[in-house]
Tab-separated table of C-alpha atoms in Angstrom:
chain	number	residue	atom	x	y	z
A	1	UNK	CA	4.348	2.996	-5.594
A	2	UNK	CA	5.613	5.771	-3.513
A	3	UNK	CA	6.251	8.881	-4.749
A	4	UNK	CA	7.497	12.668	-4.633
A	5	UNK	CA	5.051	15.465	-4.549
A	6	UNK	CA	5.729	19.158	-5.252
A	7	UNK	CA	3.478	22.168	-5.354
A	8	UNK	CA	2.954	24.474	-6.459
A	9	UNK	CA	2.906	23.072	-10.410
A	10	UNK	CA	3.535	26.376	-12.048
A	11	UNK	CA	4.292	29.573	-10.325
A	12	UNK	CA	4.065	32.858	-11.154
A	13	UNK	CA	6.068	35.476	-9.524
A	14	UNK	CA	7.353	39.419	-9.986
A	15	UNK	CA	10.955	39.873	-10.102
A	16	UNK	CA	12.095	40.765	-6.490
A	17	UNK	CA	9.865	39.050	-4.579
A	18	UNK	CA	10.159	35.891	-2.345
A	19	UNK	CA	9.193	32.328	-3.325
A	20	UNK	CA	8.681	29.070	-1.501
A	21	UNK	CA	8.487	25.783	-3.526
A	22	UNK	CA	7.798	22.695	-1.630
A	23	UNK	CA	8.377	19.476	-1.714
A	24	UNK	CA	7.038	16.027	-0.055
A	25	UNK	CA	10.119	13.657	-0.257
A	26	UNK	CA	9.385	9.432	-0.379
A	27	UNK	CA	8.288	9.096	3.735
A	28	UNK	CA	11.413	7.198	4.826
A	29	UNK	CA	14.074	8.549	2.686
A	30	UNK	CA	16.598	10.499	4.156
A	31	UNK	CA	19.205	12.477	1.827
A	32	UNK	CA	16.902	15.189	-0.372
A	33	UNK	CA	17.795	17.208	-3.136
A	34	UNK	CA	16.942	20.431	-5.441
A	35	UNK	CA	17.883	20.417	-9.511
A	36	UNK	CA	16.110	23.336	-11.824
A	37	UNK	CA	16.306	22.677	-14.726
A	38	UNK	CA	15.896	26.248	-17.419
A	39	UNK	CA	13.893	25.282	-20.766
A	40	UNK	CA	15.810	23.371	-23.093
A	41	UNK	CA	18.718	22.864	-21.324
A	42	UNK	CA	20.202	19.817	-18.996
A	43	UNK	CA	19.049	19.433	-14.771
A	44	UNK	CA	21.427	20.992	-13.176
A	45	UNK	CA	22.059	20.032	-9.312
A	46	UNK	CA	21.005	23.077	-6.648
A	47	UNK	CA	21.920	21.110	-3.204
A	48	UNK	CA	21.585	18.064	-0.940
A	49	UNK	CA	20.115	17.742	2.055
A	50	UNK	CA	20.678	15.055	5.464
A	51	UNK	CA	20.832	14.985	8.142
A	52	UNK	CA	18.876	18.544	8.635
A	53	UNK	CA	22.161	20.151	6.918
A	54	UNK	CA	22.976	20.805	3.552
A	55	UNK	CA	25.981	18.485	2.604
A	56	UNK	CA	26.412	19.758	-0.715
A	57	UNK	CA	25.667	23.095	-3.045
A	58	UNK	CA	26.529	23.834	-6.344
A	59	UNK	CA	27.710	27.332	-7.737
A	60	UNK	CA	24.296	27.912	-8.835
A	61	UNK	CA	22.839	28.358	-4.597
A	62	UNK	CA	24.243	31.603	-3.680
A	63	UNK	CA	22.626	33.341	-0.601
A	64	UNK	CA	19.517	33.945	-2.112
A	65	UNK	CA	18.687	30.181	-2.043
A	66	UNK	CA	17.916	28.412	1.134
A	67	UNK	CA	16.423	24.898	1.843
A	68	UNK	CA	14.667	23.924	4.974
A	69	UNK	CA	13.014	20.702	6.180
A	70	UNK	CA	10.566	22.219	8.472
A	71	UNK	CA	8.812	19.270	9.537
A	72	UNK	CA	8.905	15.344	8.843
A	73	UNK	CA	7.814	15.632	5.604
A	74	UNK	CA	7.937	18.892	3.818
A	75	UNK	CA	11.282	19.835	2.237
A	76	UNK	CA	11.523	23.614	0.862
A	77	UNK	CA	13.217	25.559	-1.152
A	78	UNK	CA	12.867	29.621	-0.929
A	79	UNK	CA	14.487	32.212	-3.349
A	80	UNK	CA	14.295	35.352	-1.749
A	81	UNK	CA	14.598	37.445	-4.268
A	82	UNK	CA	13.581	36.376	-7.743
A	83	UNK	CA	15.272	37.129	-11.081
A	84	UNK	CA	14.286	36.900	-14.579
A	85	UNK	CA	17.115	34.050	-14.862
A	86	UNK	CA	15.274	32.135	-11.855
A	87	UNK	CA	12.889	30.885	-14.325
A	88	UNK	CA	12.954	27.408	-14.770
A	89	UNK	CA	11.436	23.747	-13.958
A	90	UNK	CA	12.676	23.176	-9.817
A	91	UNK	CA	12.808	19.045	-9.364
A	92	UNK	CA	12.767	18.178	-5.936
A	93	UNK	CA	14.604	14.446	-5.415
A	94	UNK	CA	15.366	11.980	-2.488
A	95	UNK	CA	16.543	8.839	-1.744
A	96	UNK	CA	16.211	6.043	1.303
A	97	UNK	CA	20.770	6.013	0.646
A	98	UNK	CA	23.804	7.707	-0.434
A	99	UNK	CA	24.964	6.858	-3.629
A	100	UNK	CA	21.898	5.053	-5.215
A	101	UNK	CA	19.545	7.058	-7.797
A	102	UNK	CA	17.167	9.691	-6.158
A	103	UNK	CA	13.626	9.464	-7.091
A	104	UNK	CA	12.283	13.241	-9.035
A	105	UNK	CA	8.997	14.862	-8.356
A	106	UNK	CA	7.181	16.198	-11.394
A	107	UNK	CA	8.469	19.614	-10.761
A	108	UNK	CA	7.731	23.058	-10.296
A	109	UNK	CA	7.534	25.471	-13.329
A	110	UNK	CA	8.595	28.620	-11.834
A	111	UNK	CA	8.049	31.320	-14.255
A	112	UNK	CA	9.841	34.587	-12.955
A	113	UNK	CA	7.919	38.203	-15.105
B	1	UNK	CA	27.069	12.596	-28.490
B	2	UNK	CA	27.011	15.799	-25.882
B	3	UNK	CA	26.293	18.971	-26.927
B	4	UNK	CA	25.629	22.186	-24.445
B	5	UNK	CA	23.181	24.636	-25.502
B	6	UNK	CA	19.634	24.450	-26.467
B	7	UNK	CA	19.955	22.519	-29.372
B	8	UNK	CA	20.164	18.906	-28.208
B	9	UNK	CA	21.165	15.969	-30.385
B	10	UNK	CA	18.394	14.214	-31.599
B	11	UNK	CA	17.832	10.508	-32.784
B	12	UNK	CA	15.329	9.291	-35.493
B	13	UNK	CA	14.251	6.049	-34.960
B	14	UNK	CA	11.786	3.830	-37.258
B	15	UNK	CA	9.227	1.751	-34.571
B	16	UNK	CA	10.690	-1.672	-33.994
B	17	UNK	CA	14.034	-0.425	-34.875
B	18	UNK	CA	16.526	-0.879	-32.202
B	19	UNK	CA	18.093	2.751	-30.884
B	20	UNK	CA	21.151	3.518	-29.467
B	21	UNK	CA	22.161	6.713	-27.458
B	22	UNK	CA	25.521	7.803	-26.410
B	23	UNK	CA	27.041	9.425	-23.468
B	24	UNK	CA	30.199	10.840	-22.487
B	25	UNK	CA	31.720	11.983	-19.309
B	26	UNK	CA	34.273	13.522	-17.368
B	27	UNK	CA	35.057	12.815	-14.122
B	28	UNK	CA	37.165	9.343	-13.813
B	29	UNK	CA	36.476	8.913	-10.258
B	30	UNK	CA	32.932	8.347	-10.964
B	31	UNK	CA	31.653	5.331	-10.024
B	32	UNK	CA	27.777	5.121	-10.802
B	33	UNK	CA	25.980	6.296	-14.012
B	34	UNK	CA	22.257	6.404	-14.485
B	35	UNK	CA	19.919	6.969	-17.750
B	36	UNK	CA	17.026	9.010	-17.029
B	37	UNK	CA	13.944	9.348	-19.604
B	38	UNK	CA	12.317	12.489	-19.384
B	39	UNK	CA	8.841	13.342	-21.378
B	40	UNK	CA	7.775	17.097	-21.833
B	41	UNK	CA	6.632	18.554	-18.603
B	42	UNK	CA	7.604	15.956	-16.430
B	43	UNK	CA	10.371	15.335	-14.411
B	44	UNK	CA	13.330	12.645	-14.658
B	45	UNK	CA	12.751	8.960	-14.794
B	46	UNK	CA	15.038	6.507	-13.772
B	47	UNK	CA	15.808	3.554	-16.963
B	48	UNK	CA	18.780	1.936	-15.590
B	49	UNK	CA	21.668	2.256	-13.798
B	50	UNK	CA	25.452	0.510	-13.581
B	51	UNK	CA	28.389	1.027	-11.236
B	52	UNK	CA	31.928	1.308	-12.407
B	53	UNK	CA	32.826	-2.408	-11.839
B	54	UNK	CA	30.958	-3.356	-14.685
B	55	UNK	CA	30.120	-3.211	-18.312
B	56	UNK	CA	27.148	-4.096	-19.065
B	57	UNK	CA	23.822	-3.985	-17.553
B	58	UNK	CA	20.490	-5.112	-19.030
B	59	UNK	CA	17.285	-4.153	-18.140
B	60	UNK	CA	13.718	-4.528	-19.874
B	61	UNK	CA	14.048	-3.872	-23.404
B	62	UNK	CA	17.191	-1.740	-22.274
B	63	UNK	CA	21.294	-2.232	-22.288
B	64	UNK	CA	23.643	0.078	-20.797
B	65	UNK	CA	27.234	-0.384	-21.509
B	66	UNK	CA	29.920	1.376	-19.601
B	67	UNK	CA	33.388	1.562	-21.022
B	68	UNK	CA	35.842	3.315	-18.483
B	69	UNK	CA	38.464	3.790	-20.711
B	70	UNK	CA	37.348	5.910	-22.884
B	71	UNK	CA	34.810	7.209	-20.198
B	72	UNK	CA	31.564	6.474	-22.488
B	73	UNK	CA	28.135	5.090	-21.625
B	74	UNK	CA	25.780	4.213	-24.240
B	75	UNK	CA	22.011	3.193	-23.546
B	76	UNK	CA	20.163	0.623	-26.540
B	77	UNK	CA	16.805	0.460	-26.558
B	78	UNK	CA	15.651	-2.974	-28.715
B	79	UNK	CA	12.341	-2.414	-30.849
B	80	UNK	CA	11.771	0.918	-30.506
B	81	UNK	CA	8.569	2.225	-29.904
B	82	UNK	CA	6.031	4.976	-29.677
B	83	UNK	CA	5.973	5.500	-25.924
B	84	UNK	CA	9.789	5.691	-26.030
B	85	UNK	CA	9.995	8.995	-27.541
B	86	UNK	CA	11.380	11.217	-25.143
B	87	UNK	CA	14.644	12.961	-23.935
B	88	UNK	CA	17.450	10.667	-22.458
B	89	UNK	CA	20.181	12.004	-20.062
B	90	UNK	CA	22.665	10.139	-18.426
B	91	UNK	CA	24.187	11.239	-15.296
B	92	UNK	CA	27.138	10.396	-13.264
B	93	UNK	CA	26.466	10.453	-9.655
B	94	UNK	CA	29.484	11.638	-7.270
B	95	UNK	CA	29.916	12.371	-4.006
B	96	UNK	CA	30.098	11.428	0.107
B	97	UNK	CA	28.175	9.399	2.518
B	98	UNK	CA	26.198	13.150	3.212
B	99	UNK	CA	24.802	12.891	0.225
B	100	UNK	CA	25.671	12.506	-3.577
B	101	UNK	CA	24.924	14.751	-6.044
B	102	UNK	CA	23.770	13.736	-10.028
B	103	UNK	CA	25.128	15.584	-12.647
B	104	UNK	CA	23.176	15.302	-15.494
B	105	UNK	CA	24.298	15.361	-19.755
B	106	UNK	CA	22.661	17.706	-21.856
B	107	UNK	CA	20.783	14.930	-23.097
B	108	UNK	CA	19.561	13.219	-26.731
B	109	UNK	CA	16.004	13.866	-27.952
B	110	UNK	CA	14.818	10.275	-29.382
B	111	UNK	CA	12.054	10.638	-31.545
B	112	UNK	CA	10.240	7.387	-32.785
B	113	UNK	CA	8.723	6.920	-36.134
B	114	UNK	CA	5.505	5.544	-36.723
């Protein structure tokens, strides 16, 4: 069964500095999507992604966030400047549609010192 | 029921008992709902879905009722067991043809009783 691959599985990064988590979405899926979700508490949607723009952002990706789809099959998401509050599980998501229910990748575990 | 905050609701469950979790939400122009299981470490997993023209669903083992009126979902899980101890969210996806968005409850801990 097809799935959704991220890496790293848990990073580890100084306040202040940039981070890159990456995902590889289902191959012919086309609408992607970032959720973190902080220990304990509900996922919470970052952004979606088609169509090589983002279509939608929550309150949560201010300019520090970006996404990027670099290639045909990585999708990315880069804080540029970490903060203690950053810390969290990142799930990457996609789906072949609009409107149907994405498939998650195991997540990231970015832990922010 | 819904909480925010780290404390989630939890359900007790005795194996073989059947288990049912509720869900409320907000938005009335919603028009597709989704339970998710989710084990420690590991990210959502999709149980079943339903769209806003009906009420029931079934599934493996699994019901989801919708009731619009009152804007509650429930999810019941028949004869419980082990494997199904986990956290349960439902969501309510919204959104456009460039993409929808899932917004997730702060989900029910199920724990399942030997």
């Amino acid at each position: 069964e097809p799935e959704v691959t991220q890496t790293p599985s848990h990073q580890v990064t100084q306040m202040g500095q940039e981070v890159i988590l990456r995902c590889v979405p289902i191959s012919n899926h086309l609408y992607f999507y970032w959720y973190r979700q902080i220990l304990g508490q509900k996922v919470e949607f970052l952004v979606s992604f088609y169509n090589n723009e983002i279509s939608e952002k929550s309150e949560i990706f201010d300019d520090q966030f970006s996404v990027e789809r670099p290639d045909g099959s990585n999708f990315t998401l880069k804080i540029r400047s970490t903060k203690l509050e950053d810390s969290a599980m990142y799930f990457c998501a996609s789906t072949i549609a609009a409107g149907v229910d994405p498939y998650f990748g195991p997540g990231t575990r970015l832990t922010v010192t | 029921g819904e909480s925010v905050g780290l404390h989630l609701p939890t359900l007790s469950v005795q194996e073989g008992d059947n288990s049912i979790i509720n869900c409320a939400y907000s938005n009335s122009a919603s028009d597709y709902f989704i339970w998710y299981k989710q084990e420690s470490g590991k990210g959502p997993q999709f149980i079943i879905d339903i769209r806003s023209n009906m009420d029931k669903r079934q599934g493996q083992r699994v019901t989801v009722l919708l009731n619009k009126t009152v804007k509650h979902l429930s999810l019941q899980i028949a004869a419980t067991q082990p494997g199904d101890s986990a956290v349960y969210f439902c969501a309510e996806n919204s959104g456009n043809t460039g993409g929808f968005k899932t917004i997730f409850g702060a989900g029910t801990r199920l724990f399942v009783k030997a």
